[in-house]
CSV table of C-alpha atoms in Angstrom, one decimal:
chain,number,residue,atom,x,y,z
D,1,VAL,CA,-72.3,239.3,-55.7
D,2,GLY,CA,-71.1,238.4,-52.6
D,3,ALA,CA,-73.0,239.0,-49.4
D,4,GLY,CA,-72.4,242.4,-47.7
D,5,ALA,CA,-70.3,244.3,-45.9
D,6,GLU,CA,-71.3,242.8,-42.6
D,7,TRP,CA,-70.0,239.7,-43.8
D,8,TYR,CA,-67.1,240.9,-44.9
D,9,THR,CA,-66.0,242.4,-41.7
D,10,ARG,CA,-67.0,239.7,-39.7
D,11,SER,CA,-65.4,237.2,-41.7
D,12,LEU,CA,-61.7,239.7,-42.0
D,13,ASN,CA,-61.9,240.0,-37.9
D,14,PRO,CA,-63.4,237.1,-37.0
D,15,LEU,CA,-62.1,237.6,-33.4
D,16,GLY,CA,-64.9,240.7,-33.4
D,17,ASN,CA,-61.2,242.5,-33.3
D,18,PRO,CA,-63.3,246.6,-34.4
D,19,SER,CA,-60.1,247.7,-36.8
D,20,LYS,CA,-60.7,247.1,-40.6
D,21,PRO,CA,-57.9,246.1,-43.1
D,22,ARG,CA,-56.7,249.5,-43.9
D,23,VAL,CA,-56.0,249.0,-47.6
D,24,CYS,CA,-54.4,251.5,-49.9
D,25,ALA,CA,-55.8,251.6,-53.5
D,26,VAL,CA,-54.8,254.0,-56.8
D,27,SER,CA,-57.2,256.1,-59.2
D,28,PHE,CA,-55.8,255.0,-62.2
D,29,LEU,CA,-58.4,254.5,-64.8
D,30,ASN,CA,-56.8,250.9,-65.0
D,31,THR,CA,-57.5,250.0,-61.9
D,32,ALA,CA,-61.3,251.0,-61.5
D,33,PRO,CA,-62.7,247.7,-62.3
D,34,LEU,CA,-60.9,246.5,-58.9
D,35,VAL,CA,-62.0,248.5,-56.5
D,36,TRP,CA,-65.3,249.3,-57.9
D,37,GLY,CA,-67.1,246.8,-55.3
D,38,LEU,CA,-64.6,248.4,-52.7
D,39,GLU,CA,-66.2,251.8,-53.6
D,40,HIS,CA,-69.8,250.9,-54.7
D,41,GLY,CA,-70.6,247.4,-54.1
D,42,PRO,CA,-71.4,245.0,-51.6
D,43,GLN,CA,-67.7,245.3,-50.7
D,44,ARG,CA,-68.0,248.7,-49.6
D,45,GLY,CA,-66.9,249.2,-45.3
D,46,ALA,CA,-65.4,246.2,-45.9
D,47,PHE,CA,-61.8,247.8,-45.8
D,48,GLU,CA,-60.4,250.9,-44.3
D,49,LEU,CA,-60.1,252.2,-47.7
D,50,SER,CA,-57.5,255.1,-49.1
D,51,TYR,CA,-55.7,256.3,-52.2
D,52,ALA,CA,-52.0,257.2,-53.5
D,53,VAL,CA,-50.0,256.8,-56.5
D,54,PRO,CA,-48.5,253.5,-56.8
D,55,SER,CA,-45.1,254.5,-55.4
D,56,ALA,CA,-46.9,255.9,-52.3
D,57,CYS,CA,-49.4,253.3,-52.0
D,58,ALA,CA,-46.3,250.4,-51.7
D,59,ASP,CA,-44.5,253.7,-48.9
D,60,ARG,CA,-47.5,253.1,-46.9
D,61,VAL,CA,-47.4,249.3,-46.9
D,62,ALA,CA,-43.6,249.4,-46.5
D,63,GLU,CA,-44.0,252.1,-43.5
D,64,GLY,CA,-47.1,250.2,-42.0
D,65,ALA,CA,-49.3,252.7,-42.7
D,66,ALA,CA,-51.5,250.0,-45.1
D,67,ASP,CA,-51.8,246.9,-44.3
D,68,ILE,CA,-52.5,245.6,-48.0
D,69,GLY,CA,-51.9,247.7,-51.0
D,70,LEU,CA,-52.4,247.2,-54.9
D,71,VAL,CA,-49.0,247.8,-55.3
D,72,PRO,CA,-46.3,247.7,-58.8
D,73,VAL,CA,-44.4,244.5,-59.0
D,74,VAL,CA,-40.9,245.7,-58.7
D,75,GLU,CA,-41.9,247.5,-55.2
D,76,ILE,CA,-43.6,243.4,-54.5
D,77,ALA,CA,-40.5,242.3,-55.0
D,78,LYS,CA,-38.3,244.4,-53.2
D,79,LEU,CA,-40.6,244.4,-50.0
D,80,ALA,CA,-40.9,241.0,-50.2
D,81,LEU,CA,-44.6,240.9,-50.0
D,82,ASP,CA,-47.2,238.1,-50.4
D,83,ILE,CA,-49.6,238.9,-52.9
D,84,ALA,CA,-53.2,238.2,-52.8
D,85,PRO,CA,-54.3,235.4,-55.9
D,86,GLY,CA,-56.8,236.2,-58.2
D,87,THR,CA,-56.7,239.4,-59.7
D,88,ALA,CA,-53.6,241.8,-60.9
D,89,ILE,CA,-53.5,244.9,-63.3
D,90,ALA,CA,-52.0,242.6,-66.4
D,91,CYS,CA,-51.9,243.0,-70.1
D,92,ARG,CA,-51.5,239.8,-72.8
D,93,GLY,CA,-50.6,241.8,-75.9
D,94,PRO,CA,-50.6,245.9,-76.6
D,95,VAL,CA,-51.6,247.7,-73.5
D,96,ARG,CA,-52.0,251.3,-74.7
D,97,SER,CA,-50.8,253.1,-71.7
D,98,ILE,CA,-47.5,252.8,-72.1
D,99,LEU,CA,-45.9,254.4,-75.0
D,100,LEU,CA,-41.7,254.6,-76.1
D,101,ILE,CA,-42.1,257.2,-78.4
D,102,SER,CA,-38.8,257.9,-80.1
D,103,LYS,CA,-37.6,260.7,-82.6
D,104,VAL,CA,-34.5,258.2,-83.6
D,105,PRO,CA,-34.4,254.7,-84.6
D,106,VAL,CA,-34.9,252.3,-81.3
D,107,ARG,CA,-31.3,250.9,-81.6
D,108,GLU,CA,-30.0,254.6,-81.5
D,109,ILE,CA,-31.6,255.9,-78.2
D,110,ARG,CA,-28.9,256.8,-76.3
D,111,THR,CA,-31.4,259.3,-73.8
D,112,LEU,CA,-35.0,258.4,-72.6
D,113,ALA,CA,-37.1,260.9,-70.7
D,114,ALA,CA,-39.9,259.9,-68.3
D,115,ASP,CA,-41.8,259.8,-65.5
D,116,THR,CA,-39.3,257.4,-63.1
D,117,SER,CA,-41.8,257.8,-60.4
D,118,SER,CA,-43.2,254.9,-62.3
D,119,ARG,CA,-40.4,252.1,-61.5
D,120,THR,CA,-42.2,248.9,-63.1
D,121,SER,CA,-42.7,250.7,-66.3
D,122,VAL,CA,-39.4,252.3,-66.6
D,123,GLN,CA,-37.8,248.7,-65.5
D,124,LEU,CA,-40.0,247.1,-68.3
D,125,ALA,CA,-38.6,250.1,-70.2
D,126,ARG,CA,-34.9,249.2,-70.0
D,127,VAL,CA,-35.5,245.1,-70.1
D,128,ILE,CA,-37.2,245.1,-73.5
D,129,LEU,CA,-34.5,248.2,-75.1
D,130,ALA,CA,-31.6,245.8,-73.2
D,131,ARG,CA,-32.8,242.3,-74.6
D,132,ARG,CA,-34.6,243.2,-77.9
D,133,TYR,CA,-32.3,246.1,-78.7
D,134,GLY,CA,-29.5,246.1,-77.4
D,135,VAL,CA,-29.5,249.9,-75.9
D,136,GLU,CA,-29.2,251.1,-72.3
D,137,PRO,CA,-29.6,254.7,-72.6
D,138,ALA,CA,-29.5,257.3,-69.6
D,139,PHE,CA,-33.2,257.6,-68.3
D,140,VAL,CA,-33.8,261.5,-67.6
D,141,ASN,CA,-36.9,262.3,-65.2
D,142,MET,CA,-39.4,264.4,-66.9
D,143,ALA,CA,-42.8,265.6,-66.1
D,144,PRO,CA,-45.2,263.6,-69.0
D,145,ALA,CA,-45.4,266.1,-71.7
D,146,LEU,CA,-44.4,264.6,-75.2
D,147,ALA,CA,-43.3,268.2,-76.9
D,148,PRO,CA,-40.8,268.9,-73.8
D,149,MET,CA,-39.6,265.3,-73.5
D,150,LEU,CA,-38.7,264.7,-77.1
D,151,GLY,CA,-36.7,268.2,-77.0
D,152,THR,CA,-34.3,267.1,-74.3
D,153,CYS,CA,-34.1,263.2,-75.1
D,154,ASP,CA,-33.7,261.4,-77.8
D,155,ALA,CA,-36.9,259.1,-77.0
D,156,ALA,CA,-39.9,259.5,-74.4
D,157,LEU,CA,-41.6,257.2,-72.2
D,158,LEU,CA,-45.6,257.8,-72.0
D,159,ILE,CA,-47.3,256.1,-69.0
D,160,GLY,CA,-51.3,256.4,-67.8
D,161,ASP,CA,-53.6,258.8,-69.0
D,162,PRO,CA,-50.7,260.9,-70.7
D,163,ALA,CA,-50.2,258.0,-72.8
D,164,LEU,CA,-53.9,257.1,-73.8
D,165,ARG,CA,-54.2,261.0,-74.7
D,166,VAL,CA,-51.6,260.2,-77.5
D,167,GLU,CA,-52.6,258.5,-80.7
D,168,PRO,CA,-49.5,256.7,-82.2
D,169,ALA,CA,-50.7,256.3,-86.1
D,170,GLU,CA,-50.6,260.2,-86.0
D,171,LEU,CA,-47.1,261.0,-84.7
D,172,PRO,CA,-44.1,261.4,-87.0
D,173,PHE,CA,-42.3,258.8,-84.8
D,174,THR,CA,-41.1,255.6,-83.7
D,175,THR,CA,-43.5,254.2,-81.4
D,176,LEU,CA,-43.2,250.9,-79.5
D,177,ASP,CA,-46.4,249.6,-77.1
D,178,LEU,CA,-44.1,248.0,-74.2
D,179,GLY,CA,-46.9,245.9,-73.5
D,180,ALA,CA,-46.9,244.7,-77.2
D,181,GLU,CA,-43.1,244.3,-77.2
D,182,TRP,CA,-42.9,242.4,-73.9
D,183,VAL,CA,-45.5,239.6,-75.2
D,184,GLU,CA,-44.0,239.2,-78.7
D,185,MET,CA,-40.0,239.2,-76.7
D,186,THR,CA,-41.4,236.3,-74.3
D,187,GLY,CA,-45.1,234.9,-75.2
D,188,LEU,CA,-46.3,235.5,-71.9
D,189,PRO,CA,-48.6,238.2,-70.2
D,190,PHE,CA,-47.1,241.2,-68.4
D,191,VAL,CA,-48.2,241.9,-65.0
D,192,PHE,CA,-47.8,245.8,-63.5
D,193,ALA,CA,-49.3,245.7,-59.9
D,194,ALA,CA,-51.3,243.4,-57.7
D,195,TRP,CA,-52.4,243.7,-53.7
D,196,ALA,CA,-49.9,242.7,-51.7
D,197,GLY,CA,-48.9,243.0,-48.1
D,198,ARG,CA,-47.8,241.4,-44.8
D,199,ALA,CA,-48.5,237.7,-44.7
D,200,LYS,CA,-50.7,237.8,-42.2
D,201,PHE,CA,-52.9,239.8,-43.9
D,202,ILE,CA,-52.9,238.2,-47.4
D,203,THR,CA,-55.9,235.5,-46.6
D,204,PRO,CA,-58.1,233.7,-48.5
D,205,GLU,CA,-60.8,236.2,-47.0
D,206,THR,CA,-59.1,239.2,-48.1
D,207,ALA,CA,-58.5,237.8,-51.4
D,208,ARG,CA,-62.2,236.7,-51.4
D,209,VAL,CA,-63.3,240.2,-51.4
D,210,PHE,CA,-61.0,241.9,-54.2
D,211,VAL,CA,-62.2,239.3,-56.4
D,212,GLU,CA,-66.0,239.9,-56.0
D,213,SER,CA,-64.8,243.4,-55.6
D,214,TRP,CA,-63.5,243.3,-59.3
D,215,ARG,CA,-66.1,240.9,-60.3
D,216,PHE,CA,-69.0,243.2,-59.3
D,217,GLY,CA,-66.9,246.0,-61.3
D,218,GLU,CA,-67.0,243.7,-64.6
D,219,SER,CA,-70.7,243.6,-64.4
D,220,ARG,CA,-71.4,247.2,-64.3
D,221,ARG,CA,-68.8,247.6,-67.1
D,222,SER,CA,-70.7,250.0,-68.5
D,223,GLU,CA,-71.1,252.2,-66.0
D,224,ILE,CA,-67.6,252.5,-64.8
D,225,VAL,CA,-67.0,253.1,-68.7
D,226,ALA,CA,-69.0,256.3,-68.4
D,227,VAL,CA,-68.2,257.5,-65.2
D,228,GLU,CA,-64.4,257.1,-66.1
D,229,ALA,CA,-64.8,258.8,-69.8
D,230,ALA,CA,-66.6,262.0,-67.9
D,231,ARG,CA,-63.9,261.9,-65.2
D,232,ARG,CA,-60.9,261.8,-67.2
D,233,GLY,CA,-61.9,263.8,-70.3
D,234,LEU,CA,-61.4,260.8,-72.5
D,235,PRO,CA,-63.6,259.3,-75.4
D,236,GLU,CA,-66.0,256.5,-74.0
D,237,PRO,CA,-65.0,254.5,-76.7
D,238,LEU,CA,-61.4,254.4,-76.3
D,239,VAL,CA,-61.9,253.8,-72.3
D,240,LYS,CA,-64.0,250.8,-73.4
D,241,GLU,CA,-61.4,249.3,-75.5
D,242,TYR,CA,-58.6,250.4,-72.7
D,243,LEU,CA,-60.4,248.3,-70.4
D,244,THR,CA,-62.2,244.9,-72.3
D,245,ARG,CA,-58.8,245.2,-74.9
D,246,HIS,CA,-55.5,246.3,-73.3
D,247,ILE,CA,-55.9,245.4,-69.3
D,248,ALA,CA,-56.3,242.1,-68.1
D,249,PHE,CA,-57.3,241.7,-64.6
D,250,GLU,CA,-57.3,238.0,-63.8
D,251,MET,CA,-53.6,236.5,-62.1
D,252,GLY,CA,-53.5,232.6,-63.7
D,253,ALA,CA,-50.7,230.8,-64.1
D,254,ALA,CA,-49.3,232.5,-67.2
D,255,GLU,CA,-49.2,235.8,-65.4
D,256,ILE,CA,-47.5,234.5,-62.6
D,257,GLU,CA,-45.0,232.8,-64.6
D,258,GLY,CA,-44.6,236.2,-67.1
D,259,LEU,CA,-44.2,238.1,-63.3
D,260,ARG,CA,-41.2,235.7,-62.5
D,261,LEU,CA,-39.0,236.3,-65.5
D,262,PHE,CA,-40.1,239.9,-65.7
D,263,LEU,CA,-38.4,240.2,-61.7
D,264,ARG,CA,-35.4,237.5,-62.9
D,265,TYR,CA,-34.8,240.2,-66.0
D,266,ALA,CA,-35.0,243.1,-64.0
D,267,GLY,CA,-32.2,241.8,-61.6
D,268,LEU,CA,-35.1,241.3,-58.6
D,269,ASP,CA,-35.4,237.1,-58.6
D,270,ALA,CA,-36.6,237.9,-55.0
D,271,HIS,CA,-39.0,234.8,-54.1
D,272,LEU,CA,-42.2,235.3,-54.7
D,273,ARG,CA,-45.0,234.2,-52.1
D,274,ILE,CA,-48.2,234.1,-54.1
D,275,ALA,CA,-51.3,232.9,-51.3
D,276,GLU,CA,-52.9,230.1,-51.9
D,277,ALA,CA,-56.0,230.5,-54.9
D,278,VAL,CA,-59.0,231.2,-53.7
D,279,THR,CA,-62.3,229.2,-54.3
D,280,LEU,CA,-65.2,231.2,-55.1
């Protein structure tokens, strides 16, 4: 896969600039296949790589502390960033890691506890509840612990690893998988995040590195499952199912259409700039 970090570094810095593009990645389970090559493969060393939570990753790009980041789509629109084509964090059905759990009928939800730092997931919940169920609850910022959340509010929004640790079928509550809800409502995939930055950094060369890093990760899927399951204390079958059945990593025409629709629904009708597709 690829031609090694030396080639990447030369192609990313054709004028011999000694500085590498500064890339802010995210160390979530669903990002592991995208960054595997950057960490362990031929693409290692192509970028100056750092890690942050998604909202902080967006802030670093906005402040100029990073050139490119794996940025939530709400922040991409707000910051008017360019998107590197080819890869994304997306779903085409149930996503499993964004669950709305309610102790009352969904159409009766008035208060919703959520970790509001995940702005894209919160916006997705707002859009689905308003458009599909006709409710606009008040959001209450809380740590992701189900019992306290439901002790305070009608419903809870669990995102990421906390959602994966819950088995919806075992709960005595109504549970909505927001990936499934979006796809059922629109017929389109949902995009959560993508590699994005200022236009001068989103080039065919950088996009190619990101695509090849993901392809390297795809070729090491069993290794990723074993490492990430052990790191996060999750069962290997759950991690394998999540990364193979629930999360999609390609940004195709349908994903772009779904992204545009979501931003319109969320009142973020910014003109999306997606760089020209790379040829690999």
